[in-house]
Amino acid sequence: MVKENLVKVEEKIKRACERAGRKREEVTLIAVSKTKPVSMIQEAMDSQIMTFGENKVQELLEKQEIITEPLDWHLIGHLQRNKVKQIVGRVRRIHSVDSLRLAKQIQNDFEKKKEMAHILIEVNMAGEESKFGLAPEETEAVIREVAEFPNITIHGLMTIAPFVEDPEENRIHFRNLHKLLVDINSKNIDNISMNELSMGMTGDYEVAIEEGATYVRVGTGIFGDRIYT
Ligand SMILES: *Cc1c(COP(=O)(O)O)cnc(C)c1O
């Protein structure tokens, strides 16, 4: 099932890239394996997928224990400050840096181990109460501060769009996140040159690609519905 799903997702990514006049290589598919067993990750690996997203530190570490192949792991869920030290050197990107306090903790814990943290700043584009992320208006100010942290590189912006029936409803949020990235880049802040946009999930990744996504985070579309117990 994973294999067949991946063929379909790949085809949709390809077509969205074509519609947008973009190259397929500009978009990285992150297979969001949260709650799913290692056996399903291995099925995806059999289809040449090497990039996985998890939203919980504990689950990420458990899976890394079992899977020895070098994979690109991305932390995409809200990160508690007391867990930062556990992921030093273990993830390619942290997509979900949603406060200056968290960034400070990342700076401290990564500095102690002489590692660089590669992050994206999470922005709550739709202003949903239930979601983490900076307000668009405060994003530049936070980035200006984090830009001074020697052990952090900010690669771009991430958003989790609202759950909607029609993905077109989220186009505006993706477009605005892209605009925000271009706008902040244009300020020529020292150390800031962002080129990654993490946006789009199973319901809306094609629209996100049309609006410039470089990372799409697809879970259900690859691994099927998640069952939470
Ligand atoms: C779970 C999750 C996803 C994947 O969601 P699907 O709708 O299953 O594709 C993407 N991004 C984040 C941050 C998530 O927590």
mmCIF file of C-alpha atoms and ligand atoms in Angstrom, residues 30-34 53-55 75-78 95-96 122 158-160 163 198 200-205 216-222 224-226 228, ligand 1:
data_model
loop_
_atom_site.group_PDB
_atom_site.id
_atom_site.type_symbol
_atom_site.label_atom_id
_atom_site.label_comp_id
_atom_site.label_asym_id
_atom_site.label_seq_id
_atom_site.Cartn_x
_atom_site.Cartn_y
_atom_site.Cartn_z
ATOM 1 C CA ILE A 30 8.944 14.453 3.686
ATOM 2 C CA ALA A 31 7.167 11.190 4.503
ATOM 3 C CA VAL A 32 5.471 11.889 7.832
ATOM 4 C CA SER A 33 5.719 8.591 9.678
ATOM 5 C CA LYS A 34 4.418 9.661 13.100
ATOM 6 C CA GLY A 53 9.147 13.548 9.483
ATOM 7 C CA GLU A 54 8.261 12.896 13.096
ATOM 8 C CA ASN A 55 6.491 15.187 15.535
ATOM 9 C CA LEU A 75 11.336 17.224 13.419
ATOM 10 C CA ILE A 76 8.058 18.834 12.415
ATOM 11 C CA GLY A 77 6.059 18.979 15.657
ATOM 12 C CA HIS A 78 6.054 21.372 18.586
ATOM 13 C CA HIS A 95 10.743 22.853 11.233
ATOM 14 C CA SER A 96 8.861 24.021 14.268
ATOM 15 C CA GLU A 122 7.024 28.261 12.253
ATOM 16 C CA MET A 158 7.142 26.690 7.928
ATOM 17 C CA THR A 159 3.387 26.785 8.378
ATOM 18 C CA ILE A 160 0.612 24.370 9.214
ATOM 19 C CA PHE A 163 -7.872 21.900 8.036
ATOM 20 C CA SER A 198 7.879 23.971 4.481
ATOM 21 C CA GLY A 200 1.513 21.602 2.430
ATOM 22 C CA MET A 201 0.208 18.330 3.891
ATOM 23 C CA THR A 202 -1.864 15.507 2.422
ATOM 24 C CA GLY A 203 -4.892 17.711 1.779
ATOM 25 C CA ASP A 204 -3.146 20.649 0.197
ATOM 26 C CA TYR A 205 0.424 19.909 -0.888
ATOM 27 C CA VAL A 216 5.901 19.123 1.595
ATOM 28 C CA ARG A 217 5.014 17.035 4.653
ATOM 29 C CA VAL A 218 2.783 14.144 3.653
ATOM 30 C CA GLY A 219 1.591 11.541 6.162
ATOM 31 C CA THR A 220 -1.890 10.156 5.499
ATOM 32 C CA GLY A 221 -1.412 10.236 1.724
ATOM 33 C CA ILE A 222 1.511 7.820 2.066
ATOM 34 C CA GLY A 224 -2.938 5.880 5.459
ATOM 35 C CA ASP A 225 -5.088 7.211 8.281
ATOM 36 C CA ARG A 226 -3.546 7.505 11.703
ATOM 37 C CA TYR A 228 -4.699 7.509 17.937
HETATM 38 C C1 LIG B 1 0.987 15.062 10.993
HETATM 39 C C2 LIG B 1 1.645 16.212 10.339
HETATM 40 C C3 LIG B 1 1.727 16.301 8.943
HETATM 41 C C4 LIG B 1 1.139 15.275 7.987
HETATM 42 O O1 LIG B 1 -0.243 15.383 7.960
HETATM 43 P P1 LIG B 1 -1.114 14.566 6.875
HETATM 44 O O2 LIG B 1 -2.372 15.368 6.762
HETATM 45 O O3 LIG B 1 -1.327 13.219 7.428
HETATM 46 O O4 LIG B 1 -0.360 14.572 5.612
HETATM 47 C C5 LIG B 1 2.388 17.399 8.396
HETATM 48 N N1 LIG B 1 2.924 18.353 9.173
HETATM 49 C C6 LIG B 1 2.871 18.304 10.519
HETATM 50 C C7 LIG B 1 3.498 19.389 11.321
HETATM 51 C C8 LIG B 1 2.227 17.242 11.141
HETATM 52 O O5 LIG B 1 2.172 17.194 12.490
#
